[in-house]
Every structure is written in C-alpha cells, then in structure tokens.
Amino acid sequence: MLTSRTLTFVKRSAAIGAVALATASLQPVAAHAAPAPIVGGTPAAQNEFPFMVHLSMGCGGALYKKDIVLTAAHCVEFTGNDTSITATAGVVDLNAPGAIKVKSKKVLTAPGYNGKGKDWALIKLARPIDRPTLKIATNTRYNKGTFTIAGWGDTKENAGTGSDKLLKAKVPFISDTKCKQHYGNRLVAGQEICAGYPRGGIDTCQGDSGGPMFRKDDSGAWLQVGIVSWGDGCARPGVPGVYTEVSKFASAISRAAATL
C-alpha cells in the first residue's frame, strides 16, 4: 500500500470502508499502511492455494471454514448483517468461467479494533464454498522461517489497478527488533509479525489486505501465520510488510466463528 514514510501510512486494501484514522489514509479505518497483489510475485497455478478468496471490496481472504472467510478488520466497516460483499473462489483468474461467487451474510470485526493491532475479521457467507480451508496457527512455533504470500493486489506501489491473476511470492521472517528499526512504536509487538527482504523488491501491496501469509507445518500442510495488514509503501528497501499475528488471536477467532 501507499503511504508517506514520514507523514501518513495506509492499510493494504483497495476497499472503501469505515472512517479512516489517518488524515491522509486511502483505506478503511487505516492507521497503518500495507503491502502488493504481490510486488515481485509470479503467477500461482490453478488449485495451488485452493483456500484463497477474493473479496469484492478490494481485499483478500482465506477460507477459515467453508462458509467463513478470515480477512482483515480494516477491510470491513462494522459487525453485523452485510450482504454487500461478493467472495470469489475456485480460480486464480478472476475472469475465469469456473469462478465460484458467493454473497456475504454477516461480518464480525475483531472486538476492540480501533485501527491499530487486532486487524482481523470474519465474513459469514450465504452458503458454503466447497473448497479446502486453511488451518490457522495456534501458537508461535511457526512464526519463523520463510512464508508464502498470495493475492490479487497491485504489482507495484501506486498502481491502483490490482491484478486479475493470483500472484504468489515468498518472504522471510523479520524480527520485531529489526522491524521496529523502521516502524518504531507504530508496530504493535505481540499482535503483529513482519516479513520481507532488506533489499525490498518483494512484498504484498494495496489490494492484498486480508489475504493470508502462510507456510508448511511439520506434516506438510499449509498453515496461516499472518493476515496482510499494512506497511509503508510496497516492497521498499528496508521496509518490511506488517501482518496480523494469527496465533495471538486464534482462540478469539475460534470463539467468534462459533457465533456466526
């Protein structure tokens, strides 16, 4: 996503949502910035990441359950009934004839979300999507190593167009200490996890918000460790992407899903 590195920063969605908290924010309830469809990414193969979901407000997400999408809080406006969102799944090309499109029924934003930290939300779908779900991390064991990112967002900073094709890339874990060298106290340690290359060049971006950051667990299954949240610009040298640390909120997400 776009943001001045010294003045303002915005979330990494292309959605129009709730009132922004930053004076020059381009995203809903944004007090931060976010990463690309994947800047520096390559095309994903059909069914490579079958849990991926594109959301019509300009965000991404993953199937937490067959009828529930896990995404970012800044992608939605409130908690309650909402039939305005269209979830597209089953394809890497959004224009492909086999696309599965399902309307939303309800949304639930993380309790206490105010634009900083706690950037997760659930979208209840009008009917289940018969695609594999993505398991989420319940502890910090896998919050290290190299992660996979995927999305339909911008391929470069300020592009503002997004991508019809799902792109993917790999990014390495960045410690809170190193991440704070750029973001300082803007980083909510313990609730957010950083990833990226010191040289830049590969990152999520505007339009990727809400999508998963994931890796393989010991059994070889995909496991979600992060949610695309924010960052200063896209793929800039020395500027990591910031993701919601899923394991921190795994219990809260499970409880919330049970109420939908």
C-alpha atoms as a PDB file:
ATOM      1  CA  MET A   1       0.000   0.000   0.000  1.00  0.00           C
ATOM      2  CA  LEU A   2       0.918   3.571  -0.366  1.00  0.00           C
ATOM      3  CA  THR A   3       1.970   5.844   2.365  1.00  0.00           C
ATOM      4  CA  SER A   4       4.496   8.534   3.045  1.00  0.00           C
ATOM      5  CA  ARG A   5       7.270   7.084   5.139  1.00  0.00           C
ATOM      6  CA  THR A   6       7.290  10.205   7.276  1.00  0.00           C
ATOM      7  CA  LEU A   7       3.756  11.574   7.273  1.00  0.00           C
ATOM      8  CA  THR A   8       0.983   9.048   6.722  1.00  0.00           C
ATOM      9  CA  PHE A   9       0.539   5.355   6.185  1.00  0.00           C
ATOM     10  CA  VAL A  10      -2.402   3.286   4.982  1.00  0.00           C
ATOM     11  CA  LYS A  11      -3.710  -0.270   5.026  1.00  0.00           C
ATOM     12  CA  ARG A  12      -3.137  -2.619   2.152  1.00  0.00           C
ATOM     13  CA  SER A  13      -6.667  -2.903   0.788  1.00  0.00           C
ATOM     14  CA  ALA A  14      -8.359  -1.232  -2.129  1.00  0.00           C
ATOM     15  CA  ALA A  15     -11.641  -1.133  -0.298  1.00  0.00           C
ATOM     16  CA  ILE A  16     -13.735   1.820   0.733  1.00  0.00           C
ATOM     17  CA  GLY A  17     -14.761   1.275   4.308  1.00  0.00           C
ATOM     18  CA  ALA A  18     -15.081   2.888   7.678  1.00  0.00           C
ATOM     19  CA  VAL A  19     -13.769   6.319   8.565  1.00  0.00           C
ATOM     20  CA  ALA A  20     -10.003   6.443   8.322  1.00  0.00           C
ATOM     21  CA  LEU A  21      -7.997   7.228  11.386  1.00  0.00           C
ATOM     22  CA  ALA A  22      -5.082   8.677   9.487  1.00  0.00           C
ATOM     23  CA  THR A  23      -5.719  12.083   7.952  1.00  0.00           C
ATOM     24  CA  ALA A  24      -4.422  11.085   4.533  1.00  0.00           C
ATOM     25  CA  SER A  25      -5.384   7.424   4.646  1.00  0.00           C
ATOM     26  CA  LEU A  26      -6.512   5.709   1.472  1.00  0.00           C
ATOM     27  CA  GLN A  27      -8.011   2.726   3.275  1.00  0.00           C
ATOM     28  CA  PRO A  28     -10.848   1.994   5.721  1.00  0.00           C
ATOM     29  CA  VAL A  29     -10.123   2.671   9.383  1.00  0.00           C
ATOM     30  CA  ALA A  30      -6.466   2.818   8.458  1.00  0.00           C
ATOM     31  CA  ALA A  31      -3.864   3.847  10.928  1.00  0.00           C
ATOM     32  CA  HIS A  32      -1.179   1.932   9.111  1.00  0.00           C
ATOM     33  CA  ALA A  33      -0.087   1.086   5.571  1.00  0.00           C
ATOM     34  CA  ALA A  34       0.052  -2.251   3.738  1.00  0.00           C
ATOM     35  CA  PRO A  35       1.831  -4.469   1.094  1.00  0.00           C
ATOM     36  CA  ALA A  36       1.028  -5.576  -3.004  1.00  0.00           C
ATOM     37  CA  PRO A  37      -1.062  -8.437  -5.463  1.00  0.00           C
ATOM     38  CA  ILE A  38       2.272  -9.217  -4.652  1.00  0.00           C
ATOM     39  CA  VAL A  39       5.045  -6.978  -5.851  1.00  0.00           C
ATOM     40  CA  GLY A  40       7.734  -9.153  -7.413  1.00  0.00           C
ATOM     41  CA  GLY A  41       5.390 -12.144  -7.500  1.00  0.00           C
ATOM     42  CA  THR A  42       4.847 -14.911 -10.021  1.00  0.00           C
ATOM     43  CA  PRO A  43       1.569 -16.456 -11.229  1.00  0.00           C
ATOM     44  CA  ALA A  44       0.021 -19.091  -8.969  1.00  0.00           C
ATOM     45  CA  ALA A  45      -1.130 -22.344 -10.547  1.00  0.00           C
ATOM     46  CA  GLN A  46      -4.786 -23.323 -10.555  1.00  0.00           C
ATOM     47  CA  ASN A  47      -5.612 -25.090  -7.242  1.00  0.00           C
ATOM     48  CA  GLU A  48      -2.177 -24.316  -5.807  1.00  0.00           C
ATOM     49  CA  PHE A  49      -3.797 -22.358  -2.985  1.00  0.00           C
ATOM     50  CA  PRO A  50      -7.436 -23.515  -3.090  1.00  0.00           C
ATOM     51  CA  PHE A  51      -8.336 -21.704   0.126  1.00  0.00           C
ATOM     52  CA  MET A  52      -7.707 -18.243  -1.367  1.00  0.00           C
ATOM     53  CA  VAL A  53     -10.669 -15.880  -1.654  1.00  0.00           C
ATOM     54  CA  HIS A  54     -11.002 -12.534  -3.441  1.00  0.00           C
ATOM     55  CA  LEU A  55     -13.392 -10.048  -1.835  1.00  0.00           C
ATOM     56  CA  SER A  56     -15.308  -7.511  -3.897  1.00  0.00           C
ATOM     57  CA  MET A  57     -14.367  -4.521  -1.730  1.00  0.00           C
ATOM     58  CA  GLY A  58     -10.773  -4.929  -2.888  1.00  0.00           C
ATOM     59  CA  CYS A  59      -9.332  -7.281  -0.280  1.00  0.00           C
ATOM     60  CA  GLY A  60      -8.269 -10.891   0.001  1.00  0.00           C
ATOM     61  CA  GLY A  61      -9.019 -13.601   2.492  1.00  0.00           C
ATOM     62  CA  ALA A  62      -8.835 -17.320   3.190  1.00  0.00           C
ATOM     63  CA  LEU A  63     -11.495 -19.905   3.927  1.00  0.00           C
ATOM     64  CA  TYR A  64     -11.401 -20.440   7.693  1.00  0.00           C
ATOM     65  CA  LYS A  65     -14.466 -22.642   7.367  1.00  0.00           C
ATOM     66  CA  LYS A  66     -16.309 -23.462   4.177  1.00  0.00           C
ATOM     67  CA  ASP A  67     -18.794 -20.684   4.942  1.00  0.00           C
ATOM     68  CA  ILE A  68     -16.487 -18.265   6.806  1.00  0.00           C
ATOM     69  CA  VAL A  69     -13.683 -16.123   5.369  1.00  0.00           C
ATOM     70  CA  LEU A  70     -10.874 -14.817   7.577  1.00  0.00           C
ATOM     71  CA  THR A  71      -9.727 -11.369   6.455  1.00  0.00           C
ATOM     72  CA  ALA A  72      -8.523  -8.040   7.882  1.00  0.00           C
ATOM     73  CA  ALA A  73     -10.666  -5.828  10.112  1.00  0.00           C
ATOM     74  CA  HIS A  74      -9.801  -2.733   8.099  1.00  0.00           C
ATOM     75  CA  CYS A  75     -11.464  -4.353   5.075  1.00  0.00           C
ATOM     76  CA  VAL A  76     -14.929  -4.230   6.667  1.00  0.00           C
ATOM     77  CA  GLU A  77     -16.816  -1.432   8.362  1.00  0.00           C
ATOM     78  CA  PHE A  78     -18.646  -2.965  11.303  1.00  0.00           C
ATOM     79  CA  THR A  79     -20.018  -6.070  12.975  1.00  0.00           C
ATOM     80  CA  GLY A  80     -23.472  -7.107  11.821  1.00  0.00           C
ATOM     81  CA  ASN A  81     -25.535  -8.173   8.847  1.00  0.00           C
ATOM     82  CA  ASP A  82     -23.927  -7.390   5.494  1.00  0.00           C
ATOM     83  CA  THR A  83     -24.988  -8.803   2.132  1.00  0.00           C
ATOM     84  CA  SER A  84     -22.912  -6.393   0.022  1.00  0.00           C
ATOM     85  CA  ILE A  85     -19.679  -8.402  -0.266  1.00  0.00           C
ATOM     86  CA  THR A  86     -19.053 -10.936  -3.020  1.00  0.00           C
ATOM     87  CA  ALA A  87     -16.481 -13.651  -2.314  1.00  0.00           C
ATOM     88  CA  THR A  88     -14.844 -15.213  -5.372  1.00  0.00           C
ATOM     89  CA  ALA A  89     -13.079 -18.551  -5.026  1.00  0.00           C
ATOM     90  CA  GLY A  90     -12.033 -21.586  -7.033  1.00  0.00           C
ATOM     91  CA  VAL A  91      -9.950 -19.762  -9.641  1.00  0.00           C
ATOM     92  CA  VAL A  92      -6.644 -17.956  -9.957  1.00  0.00           C
ATOM     93  CA  ASP A  93      -8.045 -15.812 -12.802  1.00  0.00           C
ATOM     94  CA  LEU A  94     -10.973 -13.757 -11.524  1.00  0.00           C
ATOM     95  CA  ASN A  95     -12.461 -13.725 -15.038  1.00  0.00           C
ATOM     96  CA  ALA A  96     -12.328 -17.492 -15.497  1.00  0.00           C
ATOM     97  CA  PRO A  97     -15.661 -19.201 -16.203  1.00  0.00           C
ATOM     98  CA  GLY A  98     -15.314 -21.594 -13.262  1.00  0.00           C
ATOM     99  CA  ALA A  99     -15.269 -18.862 -10.605  1.00  0.00           C
ATOM    100  CA  ILE A 100     -17.398 -19.542  -7.534  1.00  0.00           C
ATOM    101  CA  LYS A 101     -19.149 -16.385  -6.372  1.00  0.00           C
ATOM    102  CA  VAL A 102     -20.999 -16.220  -3.054  1.00  0.00           C
ATOM    103  CA  LYS A 103     -22.516 -13.227  -1.273  1.00  0.00           C
ATOM    104  CA  SER A 104     -21.782 -12.370   2.330  1.00  0.00           C
ATOM    105  CA  LYS A 105     -24.352 -12.710   5.092  1.00  0.00           C
ATOM    106  CA  LYS A 106     -22.696 -11.199   8.156  1.00  0.00           C
ATOM    107  CA  VAL A 107     -19.378  -9.649   9.153  1.00  0.00           C
ATOM    108  CA  LEU A 108     -17.653  -9.687  12.513  1.00  0.00           C
ATOM    109  CA  THR A 109     -14.785  -7.308  13.234  1.00  0.00           C
ATOM    110  CA  ALA A 110     -12.277  -8.105  15.981  1.00  0.00           C
ATOM    111  CA  PRO A 111     -13.635  -6.829  19.313  1.00  0.00           C
ATOM    112  CA  GLY A 112     -11.877  -3.624  20.289  1.00  0.00           C
ATOM    113  CA  TYR A 113     -10.397  -2.972  16.846  1.00  0.00           C
ATOM    114  CA  ASN A 114      -9.526   0.705  16.521  1.00  0.00           C
ATOM    115  CA  GLY A 115      -7.152   0.782  13.575  1.00  0.00           C
ATOM    116  CA  LYS A 116      -4.040  -0.340  15.403  1.00  0.00           C
ATOM    117  CA  GLY A 117      -3.452  -4.024  16.030  1.00  0.00           C
ATOM    118  CA  LYS A 118      -6.237  -6.638  16.225  1.00  0.00           C
ATOM    119  CA  ASP A 119      -6.568  -6.441  12.446  1.00  0.00           C
ATOM    120  CA  TRP A 120      -8.748  -9.478  11.805  1.00  0.00           C
ATOM    121  CA  ALA A 121     -12.353 -10.042  10.823  1.00  0.00           C
ATOM    122  CA  LEU A 122     -14.678 -12.846   9.770  1.00  0.00           C
ATOM    123  CA  ILE A 123     -17.167 -12.842   6.906  1.00  0.00           C
ATOM    124  CA  LYS A 124     -20.050 -15.298   7.093  1.00  0.00           C
ATOM    125  CA  LEU A 125     -21.097 -16.437   3.636  1.00  0.00           C
ATOM    126  CA  ALA A 126     -24.659 -17.020   2.442  1.00  0.00           C
ATOM    127  CA  ARG A 127     -23.694 -20.605   1.577  1.00  0.00           C
ATOM    128  CA  PRO A 128     -20.626 -22.823   1.938  1.00  0.00           C
ATOM    129  CA  ILE A 129     -17.899 -22.891  -0.706  1.00  0.00           C
ATOM    130  CA  ASP A 130     -16.775 -26.444  -1.392  1.00  0.00           C
ATOM    131  CA  ARG A 131     -13.061 -25.712  -1.327  1.00  0.00           C
ATOM    132  CA  PRO A 132     -10.323 -26.655   1.181  1.00  0.00           C
ATOM    133  CA  THR A 133      -9.996 -24.458   4.255  1.00  0.00           C
ATOM    134  CA  LEU A 134      -6.747 -23.037   5.653  1.00  0.00           C
ATOM    135  CA  LYS A 135      -5.775 -24.036   9.184  1.00  0.00           C
ATOM    136  CA  ILE A 136      -4.527 -21.188  11.380  1.00  0.00           C
ATOM    137  CA  ALA A 137      -1.585 -21.231  13.775  1.00  0.00           C
ATOM    138  CA  THR A 138      -2.491 -21.578  17.441  1.00  0.00           C
ATOM    139  CA  ASN A 139       0.997 -20.912  18.812  1.00  0.00           C
ATOM    140  CA  THR A 140       4.166 -19.121  17.759  1.00  0.00           C
ATOM    141  CA  ARG A 141       6.060 -22.254  16.715  1.00  0.00           C
ATOM    142  CA  TYR A 142       5.753 -21.477  13.009  1.00  0.00           C
ATOM    143  CA  ASN A 143       6.269 -17.733  13.260  1.00  0.00           C
ATOM    144  CA  LYS A 144       9.703 -18.038  11.679  1.00  0.00           C
ATOM    145  CA  GLY A 145      11.431 -19.097   8.518  1.00  0.00           C
ATOM    146  CA  THR A 146      10.084 -18.311   5.061  1.00  0.00           C
ATOM    147  CA  PHE A 147       6.437 -17.552   4.377  1.00  0.00           C
ATOM    148  CA  THR A 148       4.283 -17.593   1.259  1.00  0.00           C
ATOM    149  CA  ILE A 149       2.120 -14.607   0.341  1.00  0.00           C
ATOM    150  CA  ALA A 150      -0.526 -14.520  -2.383  1.00  0.00           C
ATOM    151  CA  GLY A 151      -3.086 -12.043  -3.653  1.00  0.00           C
ATOM    152  CA  TRP A 152      -4.741 -10.093  -6.436  1.00  0.00           C
ATOM    153  CA  GLY A 153      -3.411  -6.688  -5.348  1.00  0.00           C
ATOM    154  CA  ASP A 154      -1.240  -4.080  -7.051  1.00  0.00           C
ATOM    155  CA  THR A 155       2.000  -5.273  -8.600  1.00  0.00           C
ATOM    156  CA  LYS A 156       3.767  -2.028  -7.793  1.00  0.00           C
ATOM    157  CA  GLU A 157       3.330   0.891  -5.437  1.00  0.00           C
ATOM    158  CA  ASN A 158       0.768   3.445  -6.558  1.00  0.00           C
ATOM    159  CA  ALA A 159      -0.513   1.273  -9.393  1.00  0.00           C
ATOM    160  CA  GLY A 160      -4.090   1.375  -8.115  1.00  0.00           C
ATOM    161  CA  THR A 161      -5.259  -1.299 -10.550  1.00  0.00           C
ATOM    162  CA  GLY A 162      -4.888  -4.657  -8.872  1.00  0.00           C
ATOM    163  CA  SER A 163      -4.478  -7.899 -10.799  1.00  0.00           C
ATOM    164  CA  ASP A 164      -6.993 -10.310 -12.330  1.00  0.00           C
ATOM    165  CA  LYS A 165      -4.498 -13.126 -11.792  1.00  0.00           C
ATOM    166  CA  LEU A 166      -3.447 -14.531  -8.430  1.00  0.00           C
ATOM    167  CA  LEU A 167       0.235 -13.907  -7.778  1.00  0.00           C
ATOM    168  CA  LYS A 168       2.481 -15.513  -5.188  1.00  0.00           C
ATOM    169  CA  ALA A 169       5.864 -14.912  -3.592  1.00  0.00           C
ATOM    170  CA  LYS A 170       7.999 -15.926  -0.634  1.00  0.00           C
ATOM    171  CA  VAL A 171       9.182 -13.585   2.112  1.00  0.00           C
ATOM    172  CA  PRO A 172      11.401 -14.248   5.135  1.00  0.00           C
ATOM    173  CA  PHE A 173      10.521 -13.557   8.768  1.00  0.00           C
ATOM    174  CA  ILE A 174      11.766 -10.274  10.212  1.00  0.00           C
ATOM    175  CA  SER A 175      12.138  -9.959  13.991  1.00  0.00           C
ATOM    176  CA  ASP A 176      10.234  -7.288  15.911  1.00  0.00           C
ATOM    177  CA  THR A 177      13.553  -5.696  16.806  1.00  0.00           C
ATOM    178  CA  LYS A 178      14.556  -5.288  13.165  1.00  0.00           C
ATOM    179  CA  CYS A 179      11.046  -4.307  12.117  1.00  0.00           C
ATOM    180  CA  LYS A 180      10.980  -1.549  14.725  1.00  0.00           C
ATOM    181  CA  GLN A 181      14.121  -0.060  13.221  1.00  0.00           C
ATOM    182  CA  HIS A 182      11.797   1.352  10.582  1.00  0.00           C
ATOM    183  CA  TYR A 183       8.361   1.443  12.214  1.00  0.00           C
ATOM    184  CA  GLY A 184       9.242   2.216  15.820  1.00  0.00           C
ATOM    185  CA  ASN A 185       6.230   2.263  18.137  1.00  0.00           C
ATOM    186  CA  ARG A 186       3.825   2.010  15.208  1.00  0.00           C
ATOM    187  CA  LEU A 187       4.461  -1.731  15.277  1.00  0.00           C
ATOM    188  CA  VAL A 188       2.213  -3.485  17.804  1.00  0.00           C
ATOM    189  CA  ALA A 189       4.631  -6.110  19.051  1.00  0.00           C
ATOM    190  CA  GLY A 190       2.902  -9.304  20.121  1.00  0.00           C
ATOM    191  CA  GLN A 191      -0.023  -8.673  17.775  1.00  0.00           C
ATOM    192  CA  GLU A 192       1.842  -8.163  14.507  1.00  0.00           C
ATOM    193  CA  ILE A 193       4.546 -10.075  12.660  1.00  0.00           C
ATOM    194  CA  CYS A 194       6.866  -8.686   9.986  1.00  0.00           C
ATOM    195  CA  ALA A 195       8.286 -10.225   6.822  1.00  0.00           C
ATOM    196  CA  GLY A 196      10.266  -9.021   3.824  1.00  0.00           C
ATOM    197  CA  TYR A 197      13.687  -8.612   2.265  1.00  0.00           C
ATOM    198  CA  PRO A 198      16.172  -5.919   3.362  1.00  0.00           C
ATOM    199  CA  ARG A 199      16.713  -5.130  -0.315  1.00  0.00           C
ATOM    200  CA  GLY A 200      12.948  -4.824  -0.923  1.00  0.00           C
ATOM    201  CA  GLY A 201      11.506  -5.848  -4.267  1.00  0.00           C
ATOM    202  CA  ILE A 202       9.002  -8.446  -2.994  1.00  0.00           C
ATOM    203  CA  ASP A 203       6.014  -7.603  -0.827  1.00  0.00           C
ATOM    204  CA  THR A 204       2.260  -7.503  -0.567  1.00  0.00           C
ATOM    205  CA  CYS A 205       0.586  -4.251  -1.611  1.00  0.00           C
ATOM    206  CA  GLN A 206      -2.659  -2.322  -1.909  1.00  0.00           C
ATOM    207  CA  GLY A 207      -5.447  -4.780  -2.682  1.00  0.00           C
ATOM    208  CA  ASP A 208      -3.789  -7.690  -0.845  1.00  0.00           C
ATOM    209  CA  SER A 209      -5.151  -6.710   2.581  1.00  0.00           C
ATOM    210  CA  GLY A 210      -6.843  -9.521   4.441  1.00  0.00           C
ATOM    211  CA  GLY A 211      -5.082 -12.241   2.482  1.00  0.00           C
ATOM    212  CA  PRO A 212      -3.105 -14.934   4.283  1.00  0.00           C
ATOM    213  CA  MET A 213       0.599 -15.266   4.928  1.00  0.00           C
ATOM    214  CA  PHE A 214       1.250 -18.981   5.316  1.00  0.00           C
ATOM    215  CA  ARG A 215       3.840 -21.761   5.394  1.00  0.00           C
ATOM    216  CA  LYS A 216       4.021 -25.539   5.684  1.00  0.00           C
ATOM    217  CA  ASP A 217       3.769 -27.177   9.101  1.00  0.00           C
ATOM    218  CA  ASP A 218       5.697 -30.315  10.079  1.00  0.00           C
ATOM    219  CA  SER A 219       3.132 -32.519   8.352  1.00  0.00           C
ATOM    220  CA  GLY A 220       3.486 -30.603   5.082  1.00  0.00           C
ATOM    221  CA  ALA A 221       0.084 -28.914   5.353  1.00  0.00           C
ATOM    222  CA  TRP A 222      -0.406 -25.191   4.748  1.00  0.00           C
ATOM    223  CA  LEU A 223      -0.775 -23.156   7.952  1.00  0.00           C
ATOM    224  CA  GLN A 224      -1.752 -19.494   8.176  1.00  0.00           C
ATOM    225  CA  VAL A 225       0.526 -17.433  10.404  1.00  0.00           C
ATOM    226  CA  GLY A 226      -0.388 -13.906   9.288  1.00  0.00           C
ATOM    227  CA  ILE A 227      -3.014 -11.669   7.708  1.00  0.00           C
ATOM    228  CA  VAL A 228      -1.891  -8.952   5.280  1.00  0.00           C
ATOM    229  CA  SER A 229      -2.336  -5.724   7.224  1.00  0.00           C
ATOM    230  CA  TRP A 230      -0.110  -2.739   6.482  1.00  0.00           C
ATOM    231  CA  GLY A 231       3.270  -1.258   5.651  1.00  0.00           C
ATOM    232  CA  ASP A 232       4.886   1.916   4.359  1.00  0.00           C
ATOM    233  CA  GLY A 233       4.626   1.742   0.600  1.00  0.00           C
ATOM    234  CA  CYS A 234       5.207  -1.552  -1.204  1.00  0.00           C
ATOM    235  CA  ALA A 235       8.451  -3.516  -1.478  1.00  0.00           C
ATOM    236  CA  ARG A 236      10.678  -0.599  -0.461  1.00  0.00           C
ATOM    237  CA  PRO A 237      14.221  -1.418   0.701  1.00  0.00           C
ATOM    238  CA  GLY A 238      14.439  -1.674   4.477  1.00  0.00           C
ATOM    239  CA  VAL A 239      10.645  -1.549   4.901  1.00  0.00           C
ATOM    240  CA  PRO A 240       9.066  -4.903   5.871  1.00  0.00           C
ATOM    241  CA  GLY A 241       5.415  -5.775   5.385  1.00  0.00           C
ATOM    242  CA  VAL A 242       3.363  -5.971   8.584  1.00  0.00           C
ATOM    243  CA  TYR A 243       0.904  -8.812   9.171  1.00  0.00           C
ATOM    244  CA  THR A 244      -1.574  -9.640  11.917  1.00  0.00           C
ATOM    245  CA  GLU A 245      -0.042 -12.384  14.069  1.00  0.00           C
ATOM    246  CA  VAL A 246      -2.738 -15.045  13.741  1.00  0.00           C
ATOM    247  CA  SER A 247      -1.637 -17.237  16.656  1.00  0.00           C
ATOM    248  CA  LYS A 248      -2.223 -14.326  19.049  1.00  0.00           C
ATOM    249  CA  PHE A 249      -5.903 -14.286  18.102  1.00  0.00           C
ATOM    250  CA  ALA A 250      -6.551 -17.966  17.306  1.00  0.00           C
ATOM    251  CA  SER A 251      -8.788 -18.520  20.343  1.00  0.00           C
ATOM    252  CA  ALA A 252     -10.696 -15.287  19.761  1.00  0.00           C
ATOM    253  CA  ILE A 253     -11.193 -16.144  16.095  1.00  0.00           C
ATOM    254  CA  SER A 254     -12.486 -19.609  17.007  1.00  0.00           C
ATOM    255  CA  ARG A 255     -14.946 -18.181  19.547  1.00  0.00           C
ATOM    256  CA  ALA A 256     -16.128 -15.530  17.107  1.00  0.00           C
ATOM    257  CA  ALA A 257     -16.648 -18.063  14.320  1.00  0.00           C
ATOM    258  CA  ALA A 258     -18.840 -20.136  16.621  1.00  0.00           C
ATOM    259  CA  THR A 259     -21.242 -17.202  16.964  1.00  0.00           C
ATOM    260  CA  LEU A 260     -21.767 -16.692  13.227  1.00  0.00           C
END
